[in-house]
mmCIF file of C-alpha atoms in Angstrom:
data_model
loop_
_atom_site.group_PDB
_atom_site.id
_atom_site.type_symbol
_atom_site.label_atom_id
_atom_site.label_comp_id
_atom_site.label_asym_id
_atom_site.label_seq_id
_atom_site.Cartn_x
_atom_site.Cartn_y
_atom_site.Cartn_z
ATOM 1 C CA MET A 534 23.558 8.693 4.418
ATOM 2 C CA SER A 535 22.153 10.221 1.189
ATOM 3 C CA LYS A 536 19.077 11.882 1.323
ATOM 4 C CA PHE A 537 15.639 10.115 0.235
ATOM 5 C CA ASN A 538 15.726 11.222 -3.626
ATOM 6 C CA THR A 539 19.379 10.280 -3.956
ATOM 7 C CA ASN A 540 18.426 6.761 -2.420
ATOM 8 C CA LEU A 541 15.341 6.256 -4.727
ATOM 9 C CA VAL A 542 17.957 6.670 -7.810
ATOM 10 C CA HIS A 543 20.984 4.433 -6.692
ATOM 11 C CA GLY A 544 19.744 2.237 -3.696
ATOM 12 C CA ILE A 545 22.625 0.046 -2.452
ATOM 13 C CA PRO A 546 25.009 -1.113 -5.028
ATOM 14 C CA CYS A 547 24.942 -4.624 -6.015
ATOM 15 C CA LYS A 548 28.128 -6.249 -5.069
ATOM 16 C CA GLU A 549 27.848 -8.841 -7.689
ATOM 17 C CA ASN A 550 27.647 -6.497 -10.511
ATOM 18 C CA LYS A 551 31.451 -6.722 -12.085
ATOM 19 C CA THR A 552 30.812 -5.115 -15.113
ATOM 20 C CA GLY A 553 30.565 -1.474 -14.390
ATOM 21 C CA ALA A 554 26.928 -1.169 -15.495
ATOM 22 C CA VAL A 555 24.813 1.561 -13.857
ATOM 23 C CA ASN A 556 21.834 -0.510 -13.253
ATOM 24 C CA PRO A 557 22.131 -4.104 -11.256
ATOM 25 C CA PRO A 558 22.019 -7.349 -13.744
ATOM 26 C CA ILE A 559 18.726 -9.445 -13.873
ATOM 27 C CA TYR A 560 19.940 -12.779 -12.687
ATOM 28 C CA THR A 561 17.704 -15.302 -14.007
ATOM 29 C CA SER A 562 19.714 -18.475 -12.893
ATOM 30 C CA THR A 563 17.319 -20.815 -10.630
ATOM 31 C CA THR A 564 20.546 -22.624 -8.972
ATOM 32 C CA TYR A 565 24.264 -21.570 -8.135
ATOM 33 C CA ALA A 566 27.216 -23.659 -8.342
ATOM 34 C CA TYR A 567 29.320 -24.798 -5.289
ATOM 35 C CA PRO A 568 33.103 -24.150 -5.600
ATOM 36 C CA ASN A 569 33.290 -27.488 -3.923
ATOM 37 C CA ALA A 570 31.047 -29.468 -1.866
ATOM 38 C CA GLU A 571 32.474 -27.994 1.325
ATOM 39 C CA SER A 572 32.094 -24.166 0.436
ATOM 40 C CA ALA A 573 29.876 -21.932 2.120
ATOM 41 C CA VAL A 574 27.991 -20.306 -0.251
ATOM 42 C CA ARG A 575 25.872 -17.108 -0.418
ATOM 43 C CA TRP A 576 23.639 -18.241 -3.443
ATOM 44 C CA ASP A 577 22.610 -21.679 -3.751
ATOM 45 C CA TYR A 578 18.749 -21.584 -4.980
ATOM 46 C CA ALA A 579 16.710 -18.748 -6.327
ATOM 47 C CA ARG A 580 13.565 -19.235 -3.842
ATOM 48 C CA SER A 581 16.056 -18.685 -1.096
ATOM 49 C CA GLY A 582 17.743 -15.622 -2.231
ATOM 50 C CA ASN A 583 18.499 -13.932 -5.925
ATOM 51 C CA PRO A 584 20.837 -10.878 -6.434
ATOM 52 C CA THR A 585 18.215 -9.068 -8.182
ATOM 53 C CA ARG A 586 15.496 -9.342 -5.832
ATOM 54 C CA GLU A 587 17.703 -8.760 -3.010
ATOM 55 C CA PHE A 588 18.819 -5.251 -4.600
ATOM 56 C CA LEU A 589 15.285 -4.297 -4.685
ATOM 57 C CA GLU A 590 14.763 -5.565 -0.954
ATOM 58 C CA ASN A 591 17.630 -3.672 0.189
ATOM 59 C CA GLN A 592 16.626 -0.740 -1.549
ATOM 60 C CA VAL A 593 13.064 -0.387 0.124
ATOM 61 C CA ALA A 594 14.344 -1.384 3.576
ATOM 62 C CA ARG A 595 16.997 1.443 3.422
ATOM 63 C CA LEU A 596 14.093 4.018 2.166
ATOM 64 C CA GLU A 597 11.652 2.566 5.006
ATOM 65 C CA ASN A 598 14.990 2.816 7.403
ATOM 66 C CA GLY A 599 13.990 -0.540 8.501
ATOM 67 C CA ASP A 600 16.250 -3.783 9.145
ATOM 68 C CA ARG A 601 15.355 -5.930 6.143
ATOM 69 C CA GLY A 602 13.028 -5.966 3.127
ATOM 70 C CA PHE A 603 11.113 -8.927 1.425
ATOM 71 C CA ALA A 604 9.933 -8.905 -2.217
ATOM 72 C CA PHE A 605 6.808 -11.038 -3.065
ATOM 73 C CA SER A 606 5.052 -12.065 -6.136
ATOM 74 C CA SER A 607 2.027 -9.851 -4.891
ATOM 75 C CA GLY A 608 0.701 -7.894 -2.271
ATOM 76 C CA MET A 609 -1.720 -10.667 -1.027
ATOM 77 C CA ALA A 610 1.444 -13.091 -0.815
ATOM 78 C CA ALA A 611 3.093 -10.445 1.313
ATOM 79 C CA ILE A 612 0.548 -10.065 3.621
ATOM 80 C CA HIS A 613 0.139 -13.860 3.942
ATOM 81 C CA ALA A 614 3.790 -14.239 4.800
ATOM 82 C CA VAL A 615 3.451 -11.526 7.260
ATOM 83 C CA LEU A 616 0.262 -13.178 8.808
ATOM 84 C CA SER A 617 1.977 -16.875 8.920
ATOM 85 C CA ILE A 618 4.219 -15.707 11.794
ATOM 86 C CA PHE A 619 1.348 -15.916 14.340
ATOM 87 C CA SER A 620 0.363 -19.215 15.672
ATOM 88 C CA PRO A 621 -3.128 -20.978 16.429
ATOM 89 C CA GLY A 622 -4.889 -19.322 19.258
ATOM 90 C CA ASP A 623 -3.129 -15.915 18.763
ATOM 91 C CA HIS A 624 -5.556 -12.641 18.243
ATOM 92 C CA VAL A 625 -5.045 -9.594 15.897
ATOM 93 C CA VAL A 626 -6.785 -6.485 16.203
ATOM 94 C CA ILE A 627 -7.511 -5.216 12.429
ATOM 95 C CA GLY A 628 -8.730 -2.214 11.111
ATOM 96 C CA ASP A 629 -12.245 -2.629 9.835
ATOM 97 C CA GLN A 630 -11.883 -1.013 6.696
ATOM 98 C CA ILE A 631 -8.820 -2.690 5.541
ATOM 99 C CA TYR A 632 -8.476 -3.977 1.585
ATOM 100 C CA GLY A 633 -11.304 -6.443 0.926
ATOM 101 C CA GLY A 634 -8.472 -8.967 -0.265
ATOM 102 C CA THR A 635 -6.846 -8.593 3.224
ATOM 103 C CA PHE A 636 -10.128 -9.121 4.908
ATOM 104 C CA ARG A 637 -10.860 -12.018 2.871
ATOM 105 C CA LEU A 638 -7.630 -13.739 3.725
ATOM 106 C CA PHE A 639 -7.966 -12.960 7.479
ATOM 107 C CA ASN A 640 -11.529 -14.472 7.596
ATOM 108 C CA GLN A 641 -11.695 -17.280 4.973
ATOM 109 C CA PHE A 642 -8.241 -18.527 5.327
ATOM 110 C CA PHE A 643 -6.246 -17.856 8.592
ATOM 111 C CA LYS A 644 -9.519 -18.276 10.579
ATOM 112 C CA ARG A 645 -9.477 -21.869 9.542
ATOM 113 C CA TRP A 646 -6.076 -22.072 11.338
ATOM 114 C CA ASN A 647 -7.655 -20.961 14.804
ATOM 115 C CA ILE A 648 -6.078 -17.127 14.472
ATOM 116 C CA GLU A 649 -8.597 -14.846 15.844
ATOM 117 C CA PHE A 650 -9.620 -11.348 14.386
ATOM 118 C CA THR A 651 -11.468 -8.216 15.758
ATOM 119 C CA ALA A 652 -12.314 -5.250 13.336
ATOM 120 C CA VAL A 653 -12.284 -1.979 14.957
ATOM 121 C CA ASP A 654 -12.122 1.668 13.589
ATOM 122 C CA THR A 655 -8.646 2.038 14.545
ATOM 123 C CA ARG A 656 -8.927 5.962 14.655
ATOM 124 C CA ASP A 657 -10.873 5.322 18.102
ATOM 125 C CA SER A 658 -8.229 4.539 20.630
ATOM 126 C CA ALA A 659 -10.791 3.360 23.470
ATOM 127 C CA ALA A 660 -12.120 1.058 20.781
ATOM 128 C CA VAL A 661 -8.641 -0.334 19.899
ATOM 129 C CA LYS A 662 -8.035 -0.820 23.574
ATOM 130 C CA THR A 663 -11.059 -2.620 24.369
ATOM 131 C CA ALA A 664 -10.595 -5.232 21.643
ATOM 132 C CA ILE A 665 -7.339 -6.188 22.942
ATOM 133 C CA LYS A 666 -7.305 -9.529 24.753
ATOM 134 C CA PRO A 667 -4.847 -11.696 26.641
ATOM 135 C CA ASN A 668 -4.045 -13.519 23.584
ATOM 136 C CA THR A 669 -3.732 -10.254 21.421
ATOM 137 C CA LYS A 670 -0.222 -10.339 19.474
ATOM 138 C CA ALA A 671 -0.692 -7.426 16.940
ATOM 139 C CA ILE A 672 -2.743 -4.579 15.505
ATOM 140 C CA TYR A 673 -3.079 -4.368 11.677
ATOM 141 C CA PHE A 674 -4.134 -1.449 9.853
ATOM 142 C CA GLU A 675 -3.997 1.031 6.889
ATOM 143 C CA PRO A 676 -3.218 4.527 7.726
ATOM 144 C CA ILE A 677 -5.541 5.781 5.103
ATOM 145 C CA THR A 678 -8.409 3.728 4.182
ATOM 146 C CA ASN A 679 -10.022 2.489 0.726
ATOM 147 C CA PRO A 680 -12.374 4.262 -0.259
ATOM 148 C CA LEU A 681 -13.174 6.741 2.195
ATOM 149 C CA LEU A 682 -9.815 7.737 2.875
ATOM 150 C CA HIS A 683 -10.166 7.622 6.743
ATOM 151 C CA VAL A 684 -6.823 8.303 8.593
ATOM 152 C CA THR A 685 -5.631 6.563 11.587
ATOM 153 C CA SER A 686 -2.429 8.111 13.614
ATOM 154 C CA VAL A 687 0.512 5.517 13.443
ATOM 155 C CA ARG A 688 1.718 7.008 16.389
ATOM 156 C CA ALA A 689 -1.514 6.447 18.531
ATOM 157 C CA ILE A 690 -1.308 2.780 17.481
ATOM 158 C CA ALA A 691 2.091 2.240 18.557
ATOM 159 C CA GLU A 692 1.672 3.875 21.802
ATOM 160 C CA ILE A 693 -1.464 1.449 22.538
ATOM 161 C CA ALA A 694 0.800 -1.603 21.010
ATOM 162 C CA GLN A 695 3.938 -0.721 23.239
ATOM 163 C CA GLN A 696 1.663 -0.434 26.442
ATOM 164 C CA ASN A 697 0.806 -4.092 25.630
ATOM 165 C CA ASN A 698 3.646 -5.558 24.163
ATOM 166 C CA LEU A 699 2.064 -5.704 20.733
ATOM 167 C CA LEU A 700 3.445 -5.628 16.901
ATOM 168 C CA VAL A 701 2.126 -2.958 14.993
ATOM 169 C CA ILE A 702 1.593 -4.082 11.290
ATOM 170 C CA VAL A 703 0.593 -1.413 8.765
ATOM 171 C CA ASP A 704 -0.082 -1.576 4.994
ATOM 172 C CA ASN A 705 1.123 1.562 3.455
ATOM 173 C CA THR A 706 0.579 1.321 -0.014
ATOM 174 C CA PHE A 707 -1.457 4.681 -0.476
ATOM 175 C CA LEU A 708 1.360 6.686 0.928
ATOM 176 C CA THR A 709 4.664 4.864 0.331
ATOM 177 C CA PRO A 710 7.915 5.588 2.153
ATOM 178 C CA TYR A 711 7.953 8.697 0.261
ATOM 179 C CA LEU A 712 5.201 10.253 2.071
ATOM 180 C CA GLN A 713 5.339 8.275 5.404
ATOM 181 C CA GLN A 714 7.917 6.153 7.162
ATOM 182 C CA PRO A 715 5.604 3.935 9.594
ATOM 183 C CA LEU A 716 8.769 2.420 11.063
ATOM 184 C CA ASN A 717 9.767 5.574 12.199
ATOM 185 C CA LEU A 718 6.580 6.194 13.898
ATOM 186 C CA GLY A 719 6.705 3.141 15.747
ATOM 187 C CA ALA A 720 5.286 0.495 13.795
ATOM 188 C CA ASP A 721 7.252 -2.951 13.630
ATOM 189 C CA ILE A 722 6.050 -4.214 10.201
ATOM 190 C CA VAL A 723 5.354 -2.289 6.851
ATOM 191 C CA ILE A 724 3.529 -3.805 3.799
ATOM 192 C CA HIS A 725 3.186 -2.443 0.389
ATOM 193 C CA SER A 726 1.165 -3.506 -2.946
ATOM 194 C CA ALA A 727 4.264 -2.710 -4.911
ATOM 195 C CA THR A 728 2.027 -3.258 -7.887
ATOM 196 C CA LYS A 729 0.895 0.500 -7.072
ATOM 197 C CA TYR A 730 3.237 3.633 -6.656
ATOM 198 C CA LEU A 731 6.351 1.754 -6.337
ATOM 199 C CA GLY A 732 6.114 -0.145 -9.770
ATOM 200 C CA GLY A 733 3.875 2.857 -10.859
ATOM 201 C CA HIS A 734 3.059 1.887 -14.402
ATOM 202 C CA SER A 735 0.201 -0.834 -14.232
ATOM 203 C CA ASP A 736 2.542 -3.460 -15.570
ATOM 204 C CA VAL A 737 3.605 -5.665 -12.500
ATOM 205 C CA ILE A 738 2.355 -7.509 -9.775
ATOM 206 C CA ALA A 739 4.426 -7.342 -6.711
ATOM 207 C CA GLY A 740 4.504 -7.014 -2.829
ATOM 208 C CA ILE A 741 6.771 -5.802 -0.428
ATOM 209 C CA VAL A 742 7.310 -6.117 3.384
ATOM 210 C CA VAL A 743 10.154 -4.357 5.606
ATOM 211 C CA THR A 744 10.809 -5.172 9.204
ATOM 212 C CA LYS A 745 12.097 -3.185 12.130
ATOM 213 C CA ASN A 746 14.491 -5.721 13.823
ATOM 214 C CA LYS A 747 16.524 -8.715 13.084
ATOM 215 C CA LYS A 748 14.031 -11.005 15.144
ATOM 216 C CA LEU A 749 11.038 -10.300 13.013
ATOM 217 C CA SER A 750 13.525 -10.078 9.903
ATOM 218 C CA ASP A 751 14.260 -13.882 10.938
ATOM 219 C CA LYS A 752 10.775 -14.835 10.870
ATOM 220 C CA LEU A 753 9.723 -13.161 7.807
ATOM 221 C CA TYR A 754 12.527 -14.726 5.672
ATOM 222 C CA PHE A 755 11.672 -18.177 7.109
ATOM 223 C CA SER A 756 8.130 -17.514 5.534
ATOM 224 C CA GLN A 757 9.103 -16.179 2.522
ATOM 225 C CA ASN A 758 11.533 -18.975 1.986
ATOM 226 C CA ALA A 759 9.168 -21.616 3.084
ATOM 227 C CA ILE A 760 5.975 -20.556 1.377
ATOM 228 C CA GLY A 761 7.783 -19.438 -1.863
ATOM 229 C CA GLY A 762 5.681 -16.614 -2.968
ATOM 230 C CA ILE A 763 8.720 -14.792 -4.149
ATOM 231 C CA LEU A 764 9.095 -12.094 -6.651
ATOM 232 C CA SER A 765 10.681 -13.194 -9.945
ATOM 233 C CA PRO A 766 14.104 -11.629 -11.171
ATOM 234 C CA GLU A 767 12.598 -9.679 -13.813
ATOM 235 C CA ASP A 768 9.473 -8.350 -11.864
ATOM 236 C CA SER A 769 12.079 -7.207 -8.962
ATOM 237 C CA ASN A 770 13.884 -4.994 -11.883
ATOM 238 C CA LEU A 771 10.566 -3.611 -12.988
ATOM 239 C CA ILE A 772 9.743 -2.390 -9.360
ATOM 240 C CA ARG A 773 13.379 -1.380 -9.027
ATOM 241 C CA ARG A 774 13.117 0.839 -11.999
ATOM 242 C CA GLY A 775 9.742 2.163 -10.777
ATOM 243 C CA ILE A 776 11.035 3.310 -7.500
ATOM 244 C CA GLN A 777 13.705 5.577 -8.884
ATOM 245 C CA THR A 778 11.190 7.898 -10.471
ATOM 246 C CA LEU A 779 8.629 7.455 -7.250
ATOM 247 C CA SER A 780 9.021 10.912 -5.899
ATOM 248 C CA VAL A 781 8.775 12.458 -9.556
ATOM 249 C CA ARG A 782 5.772 10.655 -10.140
ATOM 250 C CA LEU A 783 4.084 11.247 -6.749
ATOM 251 C CA ASP A 784 4.840 15.194 -7.194
ATOM 252 C CA ARG A 785 2.847 15.497 -10.192
ATOM 253 C CA GLN A 786 0.307 13.190 -8.915
ATOM 254 C CA LEU A 787 -0.165 15.197 -5.723
ATOM 255 C CA LEU A 788 -0.314 18.489 -7.625
ATOM 256 C CA ASN A 789 -2.788 17.344 -9.785
ATOM 257 C CA THR A 790 -4.760 16.093 -6.604
ATOM 258 C CA GLN A 791 -4.963 19.173 -5.088
ATOM 259 C CA LYS A 792 -6.265 21.169 -8.537
ATOM 260 C CA ILE A 793 -8.888 18.640 -8.697
ATOM 261 C CA VAL A 794 -10.185 19.108 -5.192
ATOM 262 C CA VAL A 795 -10.286 22.559 -5.578
ATOM 263 C CA PHE A 796 -12.327 21.979 -8.691
ATOM 264 C CA LEU A 797 -14.817 19.590 -7.120
ATOM 265 C CA GLN A 798 -15.009 21.756 -4.201
ATOM 266 C CA LYS A 799 -16.730 24.390 -6.539
ATOM 267 C CA ARG A 800 -19.458 21.893 -7.775
ATOM 268 C CA ASN A 801 -22.910 21.863 -6.819
ATOM 269 C CA ASP A 802 -23.229 18.514 -7.774
ATOM 270 C CA ILE A 803 -20.623 17.213 -5.516
ATOM 271 C CA LYS A 804 -22.045 16.258 -2.174
ATOM 272 C CA LYS A 805 -18.821 15.403 0.052
ATOM 273 C CA ILE A 806 -15.317 14.983 -0.582
ATOM 274 C CA ASN A 807 -13.157 12.526 0.825
ATOM 275 C CA TYR A 808 -9.617 13.602 0.948
ATOM 276 C CA PRO A 809 -6.947 14.213 3.984
ATOM 277 C CA GLY A 810 -5.487 17.130 2.161
ATOM 278 C CA ILE A 811 -9.032 19.365 2.981
ATOM 279 C CA VAL A 812 -7.885 21.857 5.922
ATOM 280 C CA GLY A 813 -10.428 21.549 8.612
ATOM 281 C CA THR A 814 -11.175 18.103 8.746
ATOM 282 C CA PRO A 815 -9.858 15.469 11.434
ATOM 283 C CA GLU A 816 -8.091 13.607 8.571
ATOM 284 C CA HIS A 817 -6.177 16.417 7.628
ATOM 285 C CA ASP A 818 -5.034 17.101 11.264
ATOM 286 C CA VAL A 819 -3.771 13.733 11.653
ATOM 287 C CA ALA A 820 -2.104 13.244 8.238
ATOM 288 C CA LYS A 821 -0.655 16.695 8.632
ATOM 289 C CA ASN A 822 1.510 15.412 11.568
ATOM 290 C CA GLU A 823 2.607 12.392 10.501
ATOM 291 C CA CYS A 824 2.839 12.461 6.565
ATOM 292 C CA LYS A 825 4.691 14.685 4.027
ATOM 293 C CA ASP A 826 1.699 15.048 1.974
ATOM 294 C CA PHE A 827 -1.878 13.417 1.599
ATOM 295 C CA GLY A 828 -1.510 11.055 -1.299
ATOM 296 C CA ALA A 829 -2.917 11.034 -4.803
ATOM 297 C CA VAL A 830 -6.465 9.073 -4.178
ATOM 298 C CA LEU A 831 -9.668 10.733 -3.599
ATOM 299 C CA SER A 832 -13.390 9.944 -3.254
ATOM 300 C CA PHE A 833 -16.486 11.838 -3.475
ATOM 301 C CA GLU A 834 -20.207 11.497 -3.591
ATOM 302 C CA VAL A 835 -22.095 13.020 -6.500
ATOM 303 C CA GLN A 836 -25.900 14.501 -6.128
ATOM 304 C CA ASN A 837 -28.475 15.011 -8.623
ATOM 305 C CA ILE A 838 -26.680 13.247 -11.165
ATOM 306 C CA ASN A 839 -26.623 9.639 -12.706
ATOM 307 C CA VAL A 840 -23.325 8.317 -11.153
ATOM 308 C CA ILE A 841 -23.089 5.429 -13.906
ATOM 309 C CA LYS A 842 -23.715 8.105 -16.834
ATOM 310 C CA PHE A 843 -21.129 10.046 -15.216
ATOM 311 C CA VAL A 844 -18.274 7.604 -15.022
ATOM 312 C CA ASN A 845 -19.358 5.925 -18.409
ATOM 313 C CA ASN A 846 -18.691 9.379 -20.056
ATOM 314 C CA LEU A 847 -14.970 9.880 -18.729
ATOM 315 C CA LYS A 848 -12.607 9.949 -21.253
ATOM 316 C CA LEU A 849 -9.139 10.407 -19.900
ATOM 317 C CA PHE A 850 -10.175 8.887 -16.643
ATOM 318 C CA GLN A 851 -9.955 4.872 -17.312
ATOM 319 C CA LEU A 852 -12.660 2.959 -15.445
ATOM 320 C CA ALA A 853 -10.825 0.632 -13.823
ATOM 321 C CA VAL A 854 -9.755 -0.889 -10.072
ATOM 322 C CA SER A 855 -6.263 -0.250 -8.631
ATOM 323 C CA LEU A 856 -4.338 3.100 -8.350
ATOM 324 C CA GLY A 857 -0.785 4.454 -8.237
ATOM 325 C CA ALA A 858 0.352 4.403 -11.705
ATOM 326 C CA VAL A 859 0.836 6.900 -14.349
ATOM 327 C CA GLU A 860 -2.672 7.076 -15.798
ATOM 328 C CA SER A 861 -5.860 8.497 -13.867
ATOM 329 C CA LEU A 862 -8.249 5.917 -12.955
ATOM 330 C CA ALA A 863 -11.986 5.967 -11.864
ATOM 331 C CA GLU A 864 -14.053 3.424 -10.341
ATOM 332 C CA LEU A 865 -17.342 2.855 -8.346
ATOM 333 C CA PRO A 866 -16.697 0.996 -5.076
ATOM 334 C CA ALA A 867 -20.370 -0.207 -4.860
ATOM 335 C CA LYS A 868 -20.173 -1.939 -8.380
ATOM 336 C CA MET A 869 -16.481 -2.446 -8.360
ATOM 337 C CA SER A 870 -13.944 -2.990 -5.743
ATOM 338 C CA HIS A 871 -16.624 -3.679 -3.123
ATOM 339 C CA ALA A 872 -19.126 -5.434 -5.441
ATOM 340 C CA GLU A 873 -19.212 -8.490 -3.489
ATOM 341 C CA LEU A 874 -20.812 -6.584 -0.325
ATOM 342 C CA SER A 875 -24.762 -6.469 0.042
ATOM 343 C CA ALA A 876 -26.338 -3.080 -0.050
ATOM 344 C CA LYS A 877 -26.628 -3.269 3.625
ATOM 345 C CA GLU A 878 -23.056 -4.251 4.375
ATOM 346 C CA LEU A 879 -22.169 -1.260 2.144
ATOM 347 C CA LEU A 880 -24.279 1.146 3.902
ATOM 348 C CA SER A 881 -22.508 -0.237 7.114
ATOM 349 C CA CYS A 882 -18.994 0.464 5.528
ATOM 350 C CA GLY A 883 -20.280 4.140 4.613
ATOM 351 C CA ILE A 884 -19.894 3.432 0.801
ATOM 352 C CA SER A 885 -22.777 5.256 -0.952
ATOM 353 C CA PRO A 886 -23.836 4.037 -4.487
ATOM 354 C CA ASN A 887 -23.291 7.390 -5.697
ATOM 355 C CA LEU A 888 -19.500 7.298 -4.298
ATOM 356 C CA VAL A 889 -16.869 7.719 -7.011
ATOM 357 C CA ARG A 890 -13.100 7.054 -6.411
ATOM 358 C CA LEU A 891 -10.344 8.723 -8.354
ATOM 359 C CA ALA A 892 -6.619 7.735 -8.543
ATOM 360 C CA ILE A 893 -4.884 10.610 -10.156
ATOM 361 C CA GLY A 894 -2.177 10.217 -12.559
ATOM 362 C CA ILE A 895 0.673 12.472 -13.964
ATOM 363 C CA GLU A 896 -1.566 13.900 -17.018
ATOM 364 C CA ASP A 897 -1.998 17.749 -17.409
ATOM 365 C CA ALA A 898 -4.269 18.388 -14.599
ATOM 366 C CA ASP A 899 -6.462 20.897 -16.602
ATOM 367 C CA ASP A 900 -7.118 18.169 -19.309
ATOM 368 C CA LEU A 901 -8.318 15.667 -16.238
ATOM 369 C CA ILE A 902 -10.364 18.639 -14.908
ATOM 370 C CA VAL A 903 -12.173 19.099 -18.243
ATOM 371 C CA ASP A 904 -12.639 15.282 -18.502
ATOM 372 C CA LEU A 905 -14.592 15.412 -15.031
ATOM 373 C CA GLU A 906 -16.432 18.423 -16.088
ATOM 374 C CA GLN A 907 -17.830 17.011 -19.308
ATOM 375 C CA ALA A 908 -18.673 13.868 -17.672
ATOM 376 C CA LEU A 909 -20.410 15.516 -14.610
ATOM 377 C CA ASN A 910 -22.463 17.917 -17.031
ATOM 378 C CA ALA A 911 -23.524 15.182 -19.497
ATOM 379 C CA ALA A 912 -24.847 12.918 -16.428
ATOM 380 C CA LYS A 913 -27.207 15.714 -15.476
#
């Protein structure tokens, strides 16, 4: 089998491509003709299958070392399809710092269908074990959380799950298969918001699911086809194209992140930095054992400066939610991504009003550091 970077570029050849084109075609047809009424056809209706989408799905499944991939119209559509494999009365243990949209989907949608959820700090194996009930079917978590960058061991959760005959479902958007392959660590299903690093250019919304075995693949295919939240051929091609440069982009983003962390560590106006790449932290020790690198997102708390003035003075860092694209972004979780939470809820989550999250892009690191320095100095 080819190595990872080669697979990024080439994927699995599209068998429908008869022209010699180096890139797979974009098939926009919604329906496909039968040679005759008794034919057993590979393609019939585009919701059920599309050659362009299938190329992407096969490509990501290969990168994750999984059985089969599934492409959806958004990350939330992907998560919805995964949770739809459970039945009324089932119980799922979830991480207590999962993405807010995921938490909303679980608690304001799936609870109505009598699926139960218990949120715990998945770094605490004892808490996870205590949360398991007779009707528990799965453990769902993010190996690196947003915005505090807490790190959970996939291996540790997988060991607990195997002892209790549970599925392990991992949202690995922050790391991508380039930095971690959860299925190789014992997970059963891995999810990505492909909007982020896989697409990489802030120009397409998409979600990806990869399953470990055929039994799960059959369940996910049924959900994908029945619910219908599929990714369009045009958007499938954008994600396919983005994936080809994933490692090149991430290598630059990782290097930039390391330089920015060193800069922040020297500042007296930075109270705390949250990043798994910092040696000596519990997060670092876990991530070092299970990840190729530590990601290109970090957060930090400022002190003795006006945090609003700081972010408003940034020039290269754009003030926006999301992450994973070529441009660097900054956000205030308390005012933006987590604005729906009360002050008490924010405090219980460990999110300070002075917390800033950065998603590092591929610009020159020196320029990014100058931008941060000037904005910090202007906010004193």
